[in-house]
mmCIF file of C-alpha atoms and ligand atoms in Angstrom:
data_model
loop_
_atom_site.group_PDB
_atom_site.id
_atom_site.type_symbol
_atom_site.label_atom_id
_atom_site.label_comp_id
_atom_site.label_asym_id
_atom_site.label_seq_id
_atom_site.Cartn_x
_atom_site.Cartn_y
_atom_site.Cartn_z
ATOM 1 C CA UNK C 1 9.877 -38.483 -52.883
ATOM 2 C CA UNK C 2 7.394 -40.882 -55.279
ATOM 3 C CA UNK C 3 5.068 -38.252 -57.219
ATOM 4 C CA UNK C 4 1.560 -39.167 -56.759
ATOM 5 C CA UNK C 5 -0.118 -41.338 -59.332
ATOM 6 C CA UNK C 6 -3.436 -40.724 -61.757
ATOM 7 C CA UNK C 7 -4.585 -43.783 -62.743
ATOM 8 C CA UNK C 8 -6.103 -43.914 -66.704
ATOM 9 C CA UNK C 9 -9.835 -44.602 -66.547
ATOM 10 C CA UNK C 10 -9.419 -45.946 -69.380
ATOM 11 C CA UNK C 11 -6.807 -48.514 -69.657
ATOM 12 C CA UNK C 12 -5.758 -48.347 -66.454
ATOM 13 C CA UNK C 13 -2.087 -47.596 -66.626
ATOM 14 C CA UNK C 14 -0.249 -45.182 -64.396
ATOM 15 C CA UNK C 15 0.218 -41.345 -65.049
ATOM 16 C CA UNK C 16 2.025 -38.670 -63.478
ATOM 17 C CA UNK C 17 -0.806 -36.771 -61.327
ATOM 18 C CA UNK C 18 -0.584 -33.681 -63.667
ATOM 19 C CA UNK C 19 -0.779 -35.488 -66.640
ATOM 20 C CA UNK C 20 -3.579 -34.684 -68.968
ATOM 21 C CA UNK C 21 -3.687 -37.134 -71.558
ATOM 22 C CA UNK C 22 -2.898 -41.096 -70.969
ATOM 23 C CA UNK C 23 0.675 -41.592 -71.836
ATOM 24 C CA UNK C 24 -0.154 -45.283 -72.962
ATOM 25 C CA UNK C 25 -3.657 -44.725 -74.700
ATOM 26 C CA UNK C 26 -3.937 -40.880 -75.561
ATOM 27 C CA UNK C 27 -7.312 -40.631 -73.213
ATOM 28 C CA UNK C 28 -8.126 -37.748 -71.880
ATOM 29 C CA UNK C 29 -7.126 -37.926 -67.047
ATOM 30 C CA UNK C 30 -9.458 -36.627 -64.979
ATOM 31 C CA UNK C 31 -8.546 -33.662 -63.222
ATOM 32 C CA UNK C 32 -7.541 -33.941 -60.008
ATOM 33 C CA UNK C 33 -10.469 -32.630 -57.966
ATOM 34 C CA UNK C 34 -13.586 -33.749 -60.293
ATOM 35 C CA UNK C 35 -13.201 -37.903 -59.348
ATOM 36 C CA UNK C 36 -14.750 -36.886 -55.775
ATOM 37 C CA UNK C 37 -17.468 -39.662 -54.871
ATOM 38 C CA UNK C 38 -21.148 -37.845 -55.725
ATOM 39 C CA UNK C 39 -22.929 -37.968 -51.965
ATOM 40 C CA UNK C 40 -26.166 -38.071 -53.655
ATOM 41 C CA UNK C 41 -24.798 -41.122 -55.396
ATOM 42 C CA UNK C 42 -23.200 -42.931 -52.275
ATOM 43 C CA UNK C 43 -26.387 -42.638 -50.734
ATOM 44 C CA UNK C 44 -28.629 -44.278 -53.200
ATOM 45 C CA UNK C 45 -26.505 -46.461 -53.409
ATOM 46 C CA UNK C 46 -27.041 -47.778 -50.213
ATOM 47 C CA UNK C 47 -30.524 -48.746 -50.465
ATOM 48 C CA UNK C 48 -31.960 -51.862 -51.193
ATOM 49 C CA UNK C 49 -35.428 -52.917 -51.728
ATOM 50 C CA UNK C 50 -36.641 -56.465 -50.438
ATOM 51 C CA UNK C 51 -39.688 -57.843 -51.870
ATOM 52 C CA UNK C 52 -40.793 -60.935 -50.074
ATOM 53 C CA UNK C 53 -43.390 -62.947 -51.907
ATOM 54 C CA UNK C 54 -44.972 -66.017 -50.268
ATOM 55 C CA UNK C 55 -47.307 -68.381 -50.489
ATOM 56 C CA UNK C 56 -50.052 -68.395 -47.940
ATOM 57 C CA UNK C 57 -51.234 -71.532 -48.075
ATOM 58 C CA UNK C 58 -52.158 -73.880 -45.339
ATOM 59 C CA UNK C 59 -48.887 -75.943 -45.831
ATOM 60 C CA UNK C 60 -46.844 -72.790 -45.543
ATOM 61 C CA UNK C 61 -47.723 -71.967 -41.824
ATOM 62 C CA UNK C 62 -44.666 -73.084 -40.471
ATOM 63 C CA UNK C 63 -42.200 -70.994 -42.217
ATOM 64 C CA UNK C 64 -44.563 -68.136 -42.385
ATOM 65 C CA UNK C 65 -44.035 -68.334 -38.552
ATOM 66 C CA UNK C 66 -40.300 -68.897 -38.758
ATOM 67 C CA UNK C 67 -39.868 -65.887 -41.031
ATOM 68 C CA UNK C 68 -42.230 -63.744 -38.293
ATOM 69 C CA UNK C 69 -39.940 -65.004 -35.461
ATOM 70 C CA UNK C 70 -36.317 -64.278 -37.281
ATOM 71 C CA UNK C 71 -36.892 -61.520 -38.995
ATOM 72 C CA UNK C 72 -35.594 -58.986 -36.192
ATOM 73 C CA UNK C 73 -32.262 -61.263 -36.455
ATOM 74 C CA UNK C 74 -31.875 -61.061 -39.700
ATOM 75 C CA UNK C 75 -32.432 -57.725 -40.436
ATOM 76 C CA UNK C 76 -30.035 -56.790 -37.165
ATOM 77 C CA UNK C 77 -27.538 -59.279 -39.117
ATOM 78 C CA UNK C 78 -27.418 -57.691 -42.490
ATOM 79 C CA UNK C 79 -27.151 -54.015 -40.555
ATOM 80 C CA UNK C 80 -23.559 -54.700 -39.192
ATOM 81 C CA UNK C 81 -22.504 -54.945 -42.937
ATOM 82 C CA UNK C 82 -19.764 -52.268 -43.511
ATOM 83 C CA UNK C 83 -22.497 -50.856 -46.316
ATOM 84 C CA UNK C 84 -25.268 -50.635 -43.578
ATOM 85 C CA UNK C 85 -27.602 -51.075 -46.252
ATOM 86 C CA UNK C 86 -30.904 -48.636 -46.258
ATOM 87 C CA UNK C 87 -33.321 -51.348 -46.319
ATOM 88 C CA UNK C 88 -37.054 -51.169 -47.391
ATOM 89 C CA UNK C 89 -39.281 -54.349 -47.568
ATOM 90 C CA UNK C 90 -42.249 -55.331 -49.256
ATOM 91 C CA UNK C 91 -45.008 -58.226 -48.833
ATOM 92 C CA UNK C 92 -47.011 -60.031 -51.457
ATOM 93 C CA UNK C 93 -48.566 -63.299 -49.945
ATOM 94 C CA UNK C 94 -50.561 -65.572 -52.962
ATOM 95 C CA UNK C 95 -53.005 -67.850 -52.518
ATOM 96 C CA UNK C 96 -54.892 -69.484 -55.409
ATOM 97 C CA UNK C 97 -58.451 -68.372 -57.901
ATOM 98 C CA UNK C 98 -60.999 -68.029 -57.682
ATOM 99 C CA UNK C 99 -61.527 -65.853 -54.922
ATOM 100 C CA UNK C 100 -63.545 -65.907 -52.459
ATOM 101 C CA UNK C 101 -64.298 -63.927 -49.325
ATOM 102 C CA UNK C 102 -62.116 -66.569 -47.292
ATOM 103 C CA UNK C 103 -59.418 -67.359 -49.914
ATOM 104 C CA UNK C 104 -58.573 -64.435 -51.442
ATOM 105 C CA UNK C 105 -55.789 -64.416 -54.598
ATOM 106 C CA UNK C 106 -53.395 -61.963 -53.573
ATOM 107 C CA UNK C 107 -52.419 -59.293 -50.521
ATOM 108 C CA UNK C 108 -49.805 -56.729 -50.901
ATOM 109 C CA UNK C 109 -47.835 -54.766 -48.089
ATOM 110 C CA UNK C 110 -46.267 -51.903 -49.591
ATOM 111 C CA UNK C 111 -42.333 -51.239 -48.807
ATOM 112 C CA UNK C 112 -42.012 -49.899 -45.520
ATOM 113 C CA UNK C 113 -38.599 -49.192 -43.725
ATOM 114 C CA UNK C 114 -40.453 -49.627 -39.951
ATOM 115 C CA UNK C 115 -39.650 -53.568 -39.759
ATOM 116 C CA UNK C 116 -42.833 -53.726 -37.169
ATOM 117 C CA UNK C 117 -45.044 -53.006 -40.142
ATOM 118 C CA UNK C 118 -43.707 -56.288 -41.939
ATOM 119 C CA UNK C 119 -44.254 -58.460 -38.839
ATOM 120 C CA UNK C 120 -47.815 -57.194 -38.593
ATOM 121 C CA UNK C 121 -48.380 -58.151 -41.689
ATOM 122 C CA UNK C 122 -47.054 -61.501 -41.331
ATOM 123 C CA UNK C 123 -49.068 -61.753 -38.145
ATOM 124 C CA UNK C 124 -51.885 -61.158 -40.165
ATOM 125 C CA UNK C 125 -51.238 -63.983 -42.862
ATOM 126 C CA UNK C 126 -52.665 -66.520 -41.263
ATOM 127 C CA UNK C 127 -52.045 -69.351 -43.826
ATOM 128 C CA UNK C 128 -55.005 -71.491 -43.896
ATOM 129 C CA UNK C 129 -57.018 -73.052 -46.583
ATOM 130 C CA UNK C 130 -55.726 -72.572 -50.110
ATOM 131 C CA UNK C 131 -56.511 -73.766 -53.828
ATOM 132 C CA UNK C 132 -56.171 -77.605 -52.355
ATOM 133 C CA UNK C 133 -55.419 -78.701 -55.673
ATOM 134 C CA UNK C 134 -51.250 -78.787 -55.786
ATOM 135 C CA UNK C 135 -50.738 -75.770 -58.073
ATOM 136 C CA UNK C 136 -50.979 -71.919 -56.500
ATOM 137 C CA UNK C 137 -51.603 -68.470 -58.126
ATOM 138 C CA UNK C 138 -47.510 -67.614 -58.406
ATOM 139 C CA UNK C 139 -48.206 -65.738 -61.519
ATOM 140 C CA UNK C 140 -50.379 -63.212 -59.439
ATOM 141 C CA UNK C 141 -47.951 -62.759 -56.471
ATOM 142 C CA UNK C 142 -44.524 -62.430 -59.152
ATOM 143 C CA UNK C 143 -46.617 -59.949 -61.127
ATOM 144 C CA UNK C 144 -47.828 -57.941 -58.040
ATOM 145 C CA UNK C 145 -44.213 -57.875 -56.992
ATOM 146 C CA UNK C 146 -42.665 -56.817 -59.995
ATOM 147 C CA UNK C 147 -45.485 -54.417 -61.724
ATOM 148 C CA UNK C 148 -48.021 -53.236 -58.454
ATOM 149 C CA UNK C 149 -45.363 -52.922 -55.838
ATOM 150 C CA UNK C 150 -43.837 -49.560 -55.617
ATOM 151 C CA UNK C 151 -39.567 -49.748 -55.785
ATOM 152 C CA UNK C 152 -37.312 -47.040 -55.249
ATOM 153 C CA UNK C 153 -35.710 -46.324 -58.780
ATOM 154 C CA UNK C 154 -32.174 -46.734 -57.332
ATOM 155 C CA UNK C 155 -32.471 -48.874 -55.241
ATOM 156 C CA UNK C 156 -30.325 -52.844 -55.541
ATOM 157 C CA UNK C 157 -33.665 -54.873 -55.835
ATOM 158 C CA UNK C 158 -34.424 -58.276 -54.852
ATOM 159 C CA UNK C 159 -37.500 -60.964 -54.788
ATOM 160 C CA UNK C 160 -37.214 -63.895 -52.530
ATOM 161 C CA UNK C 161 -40.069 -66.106 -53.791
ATOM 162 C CA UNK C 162 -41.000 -69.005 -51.529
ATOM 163 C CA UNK C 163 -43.595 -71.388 -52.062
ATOM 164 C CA UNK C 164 -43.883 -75.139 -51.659
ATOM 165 C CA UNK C 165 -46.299 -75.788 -54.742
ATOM 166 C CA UNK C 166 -45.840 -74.540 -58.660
ATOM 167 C CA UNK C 167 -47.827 -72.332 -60.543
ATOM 168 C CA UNK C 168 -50.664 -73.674 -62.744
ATOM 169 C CA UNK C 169 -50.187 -74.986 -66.195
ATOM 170 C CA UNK C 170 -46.671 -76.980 -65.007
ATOM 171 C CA UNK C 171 -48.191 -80.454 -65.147
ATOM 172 C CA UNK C 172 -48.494 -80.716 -61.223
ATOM 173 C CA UNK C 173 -50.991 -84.026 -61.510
ATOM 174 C CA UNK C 174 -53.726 -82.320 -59.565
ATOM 175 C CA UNK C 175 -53.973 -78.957 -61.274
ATOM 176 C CA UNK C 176 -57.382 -77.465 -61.242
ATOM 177 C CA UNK C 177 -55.890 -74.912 -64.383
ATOM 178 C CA UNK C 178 -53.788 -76.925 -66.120
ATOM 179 C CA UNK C 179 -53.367 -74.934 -69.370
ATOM 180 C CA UNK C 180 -52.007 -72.316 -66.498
ATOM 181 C CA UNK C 181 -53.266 -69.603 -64.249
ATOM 182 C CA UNK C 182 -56.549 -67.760 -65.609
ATOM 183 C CA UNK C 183 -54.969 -64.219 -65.167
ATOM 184 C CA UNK C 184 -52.059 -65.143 -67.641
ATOM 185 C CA UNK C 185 -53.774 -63.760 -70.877
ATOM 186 C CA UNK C 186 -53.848 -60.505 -68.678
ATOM 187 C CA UNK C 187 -49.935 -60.823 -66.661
ATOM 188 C CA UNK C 188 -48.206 -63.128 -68.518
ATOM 189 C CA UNK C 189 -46.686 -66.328 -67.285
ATOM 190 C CA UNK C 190 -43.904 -65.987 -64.441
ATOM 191 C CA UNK C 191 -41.424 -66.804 -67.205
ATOM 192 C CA UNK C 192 -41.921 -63.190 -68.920
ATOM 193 C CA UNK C 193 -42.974 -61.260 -65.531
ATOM 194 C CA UNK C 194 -39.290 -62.835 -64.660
ATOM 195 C CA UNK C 195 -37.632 -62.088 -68.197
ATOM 196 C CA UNK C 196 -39.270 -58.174 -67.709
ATOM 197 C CA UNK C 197 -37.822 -58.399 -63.680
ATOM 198 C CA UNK C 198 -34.442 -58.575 -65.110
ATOM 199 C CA UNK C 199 -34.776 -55.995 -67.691
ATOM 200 C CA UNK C 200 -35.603 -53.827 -64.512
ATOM 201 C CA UNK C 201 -33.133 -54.923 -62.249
ATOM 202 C CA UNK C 202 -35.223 -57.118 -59.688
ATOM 203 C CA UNK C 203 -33.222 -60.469 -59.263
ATOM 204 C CA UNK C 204 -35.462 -63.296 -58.075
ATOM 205 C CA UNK C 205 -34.554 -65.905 -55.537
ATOM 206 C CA UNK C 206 -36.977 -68.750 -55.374
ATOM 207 C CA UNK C 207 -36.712 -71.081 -52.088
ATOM 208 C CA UNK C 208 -38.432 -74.052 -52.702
ATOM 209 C CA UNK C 209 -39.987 -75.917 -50.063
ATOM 210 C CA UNK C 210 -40.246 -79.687 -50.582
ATOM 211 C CA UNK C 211 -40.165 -81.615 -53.186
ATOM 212 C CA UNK C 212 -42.685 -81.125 -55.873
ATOM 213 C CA UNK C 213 -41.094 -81.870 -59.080
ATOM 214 C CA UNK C 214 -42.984 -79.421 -61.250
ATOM 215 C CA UNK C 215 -42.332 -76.250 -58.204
ATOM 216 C CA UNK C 216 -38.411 -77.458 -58.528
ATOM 217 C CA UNK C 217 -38.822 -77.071 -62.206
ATOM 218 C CA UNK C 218 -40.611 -73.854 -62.233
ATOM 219 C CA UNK C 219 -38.981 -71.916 -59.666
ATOM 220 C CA UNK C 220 -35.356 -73.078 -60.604
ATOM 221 C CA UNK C 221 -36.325 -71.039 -64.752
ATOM 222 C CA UNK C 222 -38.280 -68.474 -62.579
ATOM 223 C CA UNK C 223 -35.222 -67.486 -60.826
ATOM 224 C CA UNK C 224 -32.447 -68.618 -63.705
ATOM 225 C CA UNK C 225 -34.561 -66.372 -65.988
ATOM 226 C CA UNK C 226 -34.744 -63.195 -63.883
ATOM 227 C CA UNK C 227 -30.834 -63.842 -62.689
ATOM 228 C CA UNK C 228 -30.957 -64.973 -59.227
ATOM 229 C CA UNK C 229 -30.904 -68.504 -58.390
ATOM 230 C CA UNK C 230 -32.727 -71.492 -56.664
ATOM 231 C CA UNK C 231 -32.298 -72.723 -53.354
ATOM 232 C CA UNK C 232 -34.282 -75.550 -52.100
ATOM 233 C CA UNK C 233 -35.028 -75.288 -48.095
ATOM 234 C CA UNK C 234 -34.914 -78.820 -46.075
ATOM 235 C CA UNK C 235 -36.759 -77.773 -43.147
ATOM 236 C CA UNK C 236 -38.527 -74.375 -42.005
ATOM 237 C CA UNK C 237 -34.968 -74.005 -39.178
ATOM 238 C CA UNK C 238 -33.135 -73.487 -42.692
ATOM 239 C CA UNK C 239 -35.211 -70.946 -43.866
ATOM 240 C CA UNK C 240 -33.638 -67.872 -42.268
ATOM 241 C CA UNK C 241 -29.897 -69.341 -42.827
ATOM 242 C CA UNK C 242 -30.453 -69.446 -46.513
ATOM 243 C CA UNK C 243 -31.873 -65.823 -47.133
ATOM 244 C CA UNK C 244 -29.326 -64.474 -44.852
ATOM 245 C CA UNK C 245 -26.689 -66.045 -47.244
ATOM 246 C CA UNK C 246 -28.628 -64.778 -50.409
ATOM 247 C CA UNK C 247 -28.950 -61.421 -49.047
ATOM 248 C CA UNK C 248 -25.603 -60.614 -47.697
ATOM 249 C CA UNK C 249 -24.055 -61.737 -51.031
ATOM 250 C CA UNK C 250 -26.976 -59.415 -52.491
ATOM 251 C CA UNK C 251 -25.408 -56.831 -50.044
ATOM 252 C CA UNK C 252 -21.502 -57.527 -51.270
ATOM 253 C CA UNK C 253 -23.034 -56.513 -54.862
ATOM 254 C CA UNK C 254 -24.222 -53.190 -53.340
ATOM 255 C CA UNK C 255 -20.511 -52.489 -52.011
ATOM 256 C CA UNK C 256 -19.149 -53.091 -55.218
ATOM 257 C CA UNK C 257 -21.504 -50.697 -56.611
ATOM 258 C CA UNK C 258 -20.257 -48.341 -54.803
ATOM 259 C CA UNK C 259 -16.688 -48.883 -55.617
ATOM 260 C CA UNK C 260 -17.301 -48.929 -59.192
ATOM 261 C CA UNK C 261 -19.459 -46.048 -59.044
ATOM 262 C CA UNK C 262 -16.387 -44.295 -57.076
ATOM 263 C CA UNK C 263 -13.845 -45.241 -59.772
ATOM 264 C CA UNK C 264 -16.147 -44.313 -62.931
ATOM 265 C CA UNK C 265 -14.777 -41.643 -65.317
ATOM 266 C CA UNK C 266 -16.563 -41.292 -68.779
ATOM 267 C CA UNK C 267 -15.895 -43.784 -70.932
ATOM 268 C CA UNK C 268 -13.775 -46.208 -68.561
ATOM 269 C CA UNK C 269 -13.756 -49.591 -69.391
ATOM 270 C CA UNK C 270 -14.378 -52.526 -66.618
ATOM 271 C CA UNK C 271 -10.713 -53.673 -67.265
ATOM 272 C CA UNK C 272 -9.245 -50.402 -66.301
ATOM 273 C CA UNK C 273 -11.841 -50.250 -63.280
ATOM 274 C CA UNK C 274 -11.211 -53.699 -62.433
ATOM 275 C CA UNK C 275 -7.142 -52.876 -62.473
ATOM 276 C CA UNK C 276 -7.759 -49.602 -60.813
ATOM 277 C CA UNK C 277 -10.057 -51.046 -57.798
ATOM 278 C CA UNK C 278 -9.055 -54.654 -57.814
ATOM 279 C CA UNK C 279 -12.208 -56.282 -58.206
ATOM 280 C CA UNK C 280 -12.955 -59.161 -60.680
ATOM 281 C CA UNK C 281 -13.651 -58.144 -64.283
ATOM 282 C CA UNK C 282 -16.603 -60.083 -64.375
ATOM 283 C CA UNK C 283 -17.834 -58.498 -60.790
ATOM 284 C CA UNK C 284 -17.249 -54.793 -62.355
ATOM 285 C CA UNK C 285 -19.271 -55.761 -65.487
ATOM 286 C CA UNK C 286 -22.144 -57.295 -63.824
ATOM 287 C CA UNK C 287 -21.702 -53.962 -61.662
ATOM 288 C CA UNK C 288 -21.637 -51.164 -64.512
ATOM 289 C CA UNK C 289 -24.993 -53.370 -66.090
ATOM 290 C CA UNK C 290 -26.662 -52.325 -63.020
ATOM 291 C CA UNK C 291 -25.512 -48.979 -62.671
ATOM 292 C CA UNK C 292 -26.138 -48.246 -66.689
ATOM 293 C CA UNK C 293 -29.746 -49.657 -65.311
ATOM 294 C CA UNK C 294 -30.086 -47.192 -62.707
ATOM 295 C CA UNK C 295 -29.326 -44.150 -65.105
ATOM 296 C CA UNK C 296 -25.954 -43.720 -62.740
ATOM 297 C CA UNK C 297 -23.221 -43.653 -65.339
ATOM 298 C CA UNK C 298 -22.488 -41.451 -68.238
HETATM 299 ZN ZN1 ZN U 301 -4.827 -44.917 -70.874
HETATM 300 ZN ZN1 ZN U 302 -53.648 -66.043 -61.668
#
């Protein structure tokens, strides 16, 4: 009969089960009983915050709509993941300065779990009117995302930015600010707000509508900086295909959090969790980042 295996958190070679100390390195072995999965842990790891920030802008109608009309789809789609992800989403629709009663800067929905709350909102955008002159207030919806909005401090957290126009001060030709958005002595420019998303652990997907050279430009370092990437979107049909793609990848990283978070002993190194779990070295280092983030390893 084989004799049951402890594997060496760190280094990863095999050990008799009773063995205390690594035969290849010297490091202390668990003991059998103490690598149990933390509950507390597997559920937090499960949740995942979803920050949707739009622009509300006349031209924007139709995939305002389209994102109203899928969103039951999508969310029943990303539920049949194995991780059944604990899901809690958040609005923040921009429009442009100065505000006035009719066009107002920014509106935020705080995260909800009840899905019907989100659609309300969305029912409630009603994207008309704007700024009108190419260039939007994406500095005030990023930095109402990242510093108003209210995230759950474990929780895998995302931005999907969509807009169709860039933010002011990116040489659009018709930009009524173009030394860039008034509020940015105040927030920043959506370069920082992105660089301090990342520190934090919010990755930022921008889907860019169109083709407006300086949005393309701007939204591809908005979500390059933060760690998430750009996707343009064709038509408003592809809207919906392309965040489901983004997010169930988002939702892969989430199970692999929780297999790394499983296989953790103090002091384990991502090779010896990568040879203990099988992921890809790369995959378990990106992983233990965000778990270091979240305060969940030792
Ligand atoms: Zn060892
Ligand atoms: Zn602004």
């Amino acid at each position: 009969m084989e004799e049951r295996a402890m594997f060496c958190p760190a280094c990863g070679s095999k050990n008799r089960e009773a063995a205390r100390f690594c035969a290849r390195c010297g490091n202390n072995l668990p003991t059998p009983g103490t690598a149990l999965p933390s509950r507390k842990g597997d559920e937090l790891l499960r949740q995942l915050d979803l920050c949707i920030v739009m622009d509300a802008t006349g031209s924007m109608q139709d995939y305002i709509e389209m994102t109203r009309k899928n969103l039951q789809a999508f969310v029943q789609k990303l539920s049949l993941h194995p991780v059944q992800p604990q899901l809690a989403y958040g609005l923040v629709l921009y429009r442009d300065h100065p505000a006035t009663e009719k066009n107002w800067v920014t509106r935020r929905y705080a995260f909800t779990e009840q899905l019907d709350d989100l659609q309300q909102a969305l029912n409630e955008a009603h994207a008309k009117g704007g700024g009108g002159d190419g260039a939007e207030a994406v500095v005030d919806g990023l930095y109402d995302a990242c510093y108003v909005m209210k995230w759950r401090e474990n929780a895998h957290k995302v931005i999907l930015l969509a807009g169709d126009a860039p933010p002011h001060g990116w040489g659009n030709r018709r930009d009524r600010y173009p030394k860039g958005c008034p509020c940015e002595p105040e927030h920043g420019t959506v370069i920082s707000i992105a660089q301090n998303a990342r520190q934090r652990g919010i990755t930022i997907f921008s889907l860019g509508i169109g083709d407006n050279q300086a949005m393309q430009k701007s939204f591809e370092q908005i979500a390059g900086t933060s760690g998430g990437r750009y996707v343009p979107i064709k038509s408003a049909g592809k809207l919906i295909d392309e965040v489901l793609s983004i997010m169930l990848s988002e939702v892969g990283k989430v199970e692999i959090d929780q297999v790394v978070y499983r296989a953790y002993q103090p002091g384990a190194t991502p090779q010896a969790i990568a040879a203990l779990t099988g992921l890809k070295i790369g995959d378990v280092d990106e992983s233990m980042n965000r778990l270091h983030q979240k305060r969940m390893l030792q």
